[in-house]
Coordinates of C-alpha atoms in Angstrom, one line a residue:
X380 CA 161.9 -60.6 214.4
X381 CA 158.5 -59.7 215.3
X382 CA 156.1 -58.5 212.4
X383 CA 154.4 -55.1 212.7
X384 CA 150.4 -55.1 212.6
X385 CA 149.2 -54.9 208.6
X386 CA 148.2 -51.3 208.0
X387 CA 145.0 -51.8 205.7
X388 CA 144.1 -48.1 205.8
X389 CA 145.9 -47.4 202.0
X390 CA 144.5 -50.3 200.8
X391 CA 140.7 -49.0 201.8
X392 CA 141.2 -45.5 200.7
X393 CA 142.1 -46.2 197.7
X394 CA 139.4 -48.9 196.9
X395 CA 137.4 -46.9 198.2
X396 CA 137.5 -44.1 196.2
X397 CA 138.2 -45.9 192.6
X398 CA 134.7 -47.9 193.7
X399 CA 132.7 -44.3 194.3
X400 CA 134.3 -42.6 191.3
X401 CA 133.6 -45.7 188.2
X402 CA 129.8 -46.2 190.2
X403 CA 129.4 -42.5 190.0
X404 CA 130.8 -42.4 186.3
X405 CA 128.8 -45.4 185.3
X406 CA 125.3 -43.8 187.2
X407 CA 126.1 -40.5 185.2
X408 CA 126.5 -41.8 181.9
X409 CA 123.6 -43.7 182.2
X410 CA 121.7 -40.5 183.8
X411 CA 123.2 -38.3 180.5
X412 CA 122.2 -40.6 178.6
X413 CA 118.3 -41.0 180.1
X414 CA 117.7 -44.1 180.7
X415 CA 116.0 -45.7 183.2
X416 CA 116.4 -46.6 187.0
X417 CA 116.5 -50.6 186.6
X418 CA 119.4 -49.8 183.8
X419 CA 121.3 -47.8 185.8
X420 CA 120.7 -50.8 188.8
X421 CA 122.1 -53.2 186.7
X422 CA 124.8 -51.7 185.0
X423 CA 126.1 -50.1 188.3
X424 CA 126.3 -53.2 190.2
X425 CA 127.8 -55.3 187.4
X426 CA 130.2 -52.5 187.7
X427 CA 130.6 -52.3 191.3
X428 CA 131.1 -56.3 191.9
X429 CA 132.9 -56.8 188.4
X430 CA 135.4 -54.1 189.1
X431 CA 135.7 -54.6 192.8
X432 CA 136.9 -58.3 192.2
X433 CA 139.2 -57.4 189.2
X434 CA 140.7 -54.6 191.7
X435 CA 141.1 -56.8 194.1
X436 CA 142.5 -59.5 192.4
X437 CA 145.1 -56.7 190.6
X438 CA 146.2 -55.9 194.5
X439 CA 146.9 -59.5 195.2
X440 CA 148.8 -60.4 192.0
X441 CA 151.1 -57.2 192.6
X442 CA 151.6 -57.6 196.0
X443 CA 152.2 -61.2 195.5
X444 CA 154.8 -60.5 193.2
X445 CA 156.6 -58.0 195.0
X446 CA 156.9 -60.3 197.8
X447 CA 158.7 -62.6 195.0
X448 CA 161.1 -60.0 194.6
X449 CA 161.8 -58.9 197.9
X450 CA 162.1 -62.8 198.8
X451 CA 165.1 -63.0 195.8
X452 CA 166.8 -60.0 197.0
X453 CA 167.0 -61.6 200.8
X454 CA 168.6 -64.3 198.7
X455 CA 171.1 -62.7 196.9
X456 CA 172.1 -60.3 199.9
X457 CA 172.1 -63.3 202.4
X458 CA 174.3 -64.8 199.8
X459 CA 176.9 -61.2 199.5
X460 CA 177.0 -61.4 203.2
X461 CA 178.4 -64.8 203.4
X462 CA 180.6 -64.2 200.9
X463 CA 181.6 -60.9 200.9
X464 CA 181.1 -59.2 204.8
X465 CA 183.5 -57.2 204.2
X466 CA 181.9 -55.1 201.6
X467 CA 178.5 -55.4 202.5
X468 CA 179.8 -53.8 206.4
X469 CA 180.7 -51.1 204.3
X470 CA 177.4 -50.4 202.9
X471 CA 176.3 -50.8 206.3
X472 CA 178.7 -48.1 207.4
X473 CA 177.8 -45.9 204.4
X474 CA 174.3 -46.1 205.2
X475 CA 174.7 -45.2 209.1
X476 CA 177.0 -42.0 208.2
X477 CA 173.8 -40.7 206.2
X478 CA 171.5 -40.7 209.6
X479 CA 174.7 -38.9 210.9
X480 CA 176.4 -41.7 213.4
X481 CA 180.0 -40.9 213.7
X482 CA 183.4 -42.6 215.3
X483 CA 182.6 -45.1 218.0
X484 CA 178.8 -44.5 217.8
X485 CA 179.3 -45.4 214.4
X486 CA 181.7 -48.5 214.9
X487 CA 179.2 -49.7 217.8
X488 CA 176.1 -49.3 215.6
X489 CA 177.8 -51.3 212.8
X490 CA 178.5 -54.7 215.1
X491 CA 175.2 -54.5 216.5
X492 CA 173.5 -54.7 213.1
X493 CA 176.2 -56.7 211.2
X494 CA 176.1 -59.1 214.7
X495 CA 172.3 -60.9 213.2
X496 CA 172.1 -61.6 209.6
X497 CA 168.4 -60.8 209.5
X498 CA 169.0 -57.4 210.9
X499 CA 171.6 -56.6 208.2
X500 CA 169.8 -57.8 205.6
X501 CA 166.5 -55.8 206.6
X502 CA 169.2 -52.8 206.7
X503 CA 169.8 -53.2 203.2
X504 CA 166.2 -53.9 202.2
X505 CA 164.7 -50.5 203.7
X506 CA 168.1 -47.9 202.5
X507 CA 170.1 -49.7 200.0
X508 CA 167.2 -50.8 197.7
X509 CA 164.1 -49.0 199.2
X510 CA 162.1 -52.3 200.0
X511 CA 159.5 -52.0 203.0
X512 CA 157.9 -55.3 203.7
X513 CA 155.8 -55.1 206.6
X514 CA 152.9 -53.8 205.1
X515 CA 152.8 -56.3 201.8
X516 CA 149.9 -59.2 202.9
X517 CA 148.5 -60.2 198.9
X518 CA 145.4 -62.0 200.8
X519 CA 144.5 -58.9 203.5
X520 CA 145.6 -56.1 201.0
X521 CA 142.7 -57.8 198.3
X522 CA 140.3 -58.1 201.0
X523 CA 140.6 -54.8 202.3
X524 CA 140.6 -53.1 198.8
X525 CA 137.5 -55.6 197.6
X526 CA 135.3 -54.3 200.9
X527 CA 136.2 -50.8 200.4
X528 CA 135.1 -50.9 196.8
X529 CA 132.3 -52.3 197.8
X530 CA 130.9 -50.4 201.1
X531 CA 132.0 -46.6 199.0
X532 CA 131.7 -47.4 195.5
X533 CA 127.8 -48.5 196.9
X534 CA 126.5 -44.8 197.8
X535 CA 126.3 -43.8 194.2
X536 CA 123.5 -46.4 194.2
X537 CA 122.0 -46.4 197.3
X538 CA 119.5 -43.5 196.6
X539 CA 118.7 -45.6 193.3
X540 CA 117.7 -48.7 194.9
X541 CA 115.7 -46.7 197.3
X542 CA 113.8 -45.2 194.8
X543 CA 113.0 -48.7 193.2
X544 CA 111.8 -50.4 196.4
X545 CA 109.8 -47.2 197.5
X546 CA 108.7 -44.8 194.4
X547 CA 110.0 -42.1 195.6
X548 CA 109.8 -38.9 193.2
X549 CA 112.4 -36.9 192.9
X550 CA 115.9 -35.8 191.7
X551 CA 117.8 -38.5 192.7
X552 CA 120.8 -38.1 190.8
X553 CA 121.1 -34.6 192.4
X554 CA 121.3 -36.2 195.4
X555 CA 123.4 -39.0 194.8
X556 CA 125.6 -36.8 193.4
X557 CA 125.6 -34.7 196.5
X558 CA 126.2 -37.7 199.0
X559 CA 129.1 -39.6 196.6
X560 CA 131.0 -36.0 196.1
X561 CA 130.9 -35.7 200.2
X562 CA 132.0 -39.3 200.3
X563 CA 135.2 -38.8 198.1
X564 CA 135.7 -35.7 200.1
X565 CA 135.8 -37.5 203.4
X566 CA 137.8 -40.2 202.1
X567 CA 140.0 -37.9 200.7
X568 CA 140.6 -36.2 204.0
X569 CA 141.7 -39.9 205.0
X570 CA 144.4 -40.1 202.7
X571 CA 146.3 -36.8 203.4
X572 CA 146.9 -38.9 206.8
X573 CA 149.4 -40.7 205.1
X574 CA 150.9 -38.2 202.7
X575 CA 152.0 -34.9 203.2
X576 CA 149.4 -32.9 200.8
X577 CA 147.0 -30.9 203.4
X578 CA 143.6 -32.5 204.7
X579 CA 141.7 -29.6 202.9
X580 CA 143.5 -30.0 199.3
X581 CA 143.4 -33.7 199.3
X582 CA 139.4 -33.7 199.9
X583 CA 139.3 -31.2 197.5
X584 CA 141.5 -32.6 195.0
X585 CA 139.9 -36.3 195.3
X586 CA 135.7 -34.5 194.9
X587 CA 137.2 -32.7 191.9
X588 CA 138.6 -36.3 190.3
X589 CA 135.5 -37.7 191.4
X590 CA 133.3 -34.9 189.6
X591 CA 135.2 -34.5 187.0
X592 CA 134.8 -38.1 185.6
X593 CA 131.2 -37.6 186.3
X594 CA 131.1 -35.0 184.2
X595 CA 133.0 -36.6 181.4
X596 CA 130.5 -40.1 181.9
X597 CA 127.4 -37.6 181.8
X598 CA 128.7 -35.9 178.6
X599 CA 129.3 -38.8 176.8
X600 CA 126.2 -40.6 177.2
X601 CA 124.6 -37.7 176.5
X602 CA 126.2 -37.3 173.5
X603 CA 126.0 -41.5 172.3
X604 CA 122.6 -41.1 173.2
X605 CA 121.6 -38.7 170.7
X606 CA 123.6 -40.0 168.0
X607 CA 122.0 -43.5 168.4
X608 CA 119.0 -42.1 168.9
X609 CA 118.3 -43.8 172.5
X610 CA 115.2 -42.9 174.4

């Protein structure tokens, strides 16, 4: 049975936003809290690497694990199949009357899956216990989700380490701020592709996360700054 190309698009999306949203949480805190540009350097790219590898690695474990699963449930219904065909035909049946086959449509679409054992147990994987495993690859899924950490969670420093290589004057956490919220917007476009919440709303929803926790990591350094009297 031939394997369908790995889909890595979920995997980047959502790396990629959890890396803009902790850099641009980390970079605010620090900002709230007024310190300077080689502090918020080093404790956004300890952040950036630390957290892309432990995200990374979290994808991999998981996926590695439900792969585990999905390979003892092949087991057990390879097993039900040789032992009991009868009753596992009719969960095959049950399942075809729910896409609406009927009478000899019905009968004929039964042999045909029940006829190869990998077919009927992939049957009973996707619609009797809602397992999809054509897109579970621990090694690509951890790649995918490390490099997406990486290339989005970077913009929330980029205009930082500009500023240390060149001197360059200005408000740069205006404009970081600016260019990581259009980030999580774009990215968040991305995602509605494969959900059903509008393009609009799902940018929308994923800059207002991504401000939000700004906001939150601005306040509170701001705050612990004061209190132990930081400068």
């Amino acid at each position: 049975m031939k394997k369908l190309k790995y889909n890595w698009l979920p995997d980047f999306v959502y790396g990629g936003i959890d890396g803009a949203i902790t850099t641009f949480a980390v970079v605010a805190g620090v900002v709230g809290a007024q310190l300077s540009t080689p502090v918020i350097l080093i404790l956004g790219f300890a952040n950036l690497l630390a957290d892309g590898f432990s995200m990374a690695a979290a994808k991999y474990s998981s996926d590695k694990a439900e792969l585990q699963r999905i390979q003892y449930i092949k087991q057990i219904e390879y097993k039900s199949i040789e032992e009991k065909p009868e009753e596992e035909q009719k969960e095959v049946k049950t399942i075809l009357k729910s896409f609406g086959f009927k009478d000899e449509n019905l009968d004929r679409a039964q042999k045909v899956i029940t006829s190869d054992p990998d077919i009927w147990v992939k049957v009973m994987l996707n619609h009797e216990f809602n397992v999809i495993e054509e897109n579970i690859d621990p090694k690509k899924g951890a790649i995918a989700t490390f490099w997406s950490f990486l290339v989005v969670g970077i913009i929330p420093l980029s205009g930082y380490v500009y500023q240390s290589l060149f001197s360059w004057e200005g408000d740069m956490f205006a404009i970081t701020s600016l260019a990581t919220l259009i980030a999580l917007f774009v990215v968040g476009t991305i995602k509605a592709r494969f959900s059903k919440q509008n393009w609009l709303l799902s940018g929308l929803e994923t800059t207002g996360i991504g401000g939000l926790a700004a906001a939150i990591a601005y306040f509170v350094g701001s705050v612990l700054a004061g209190l132990l009297g930081v400068s």
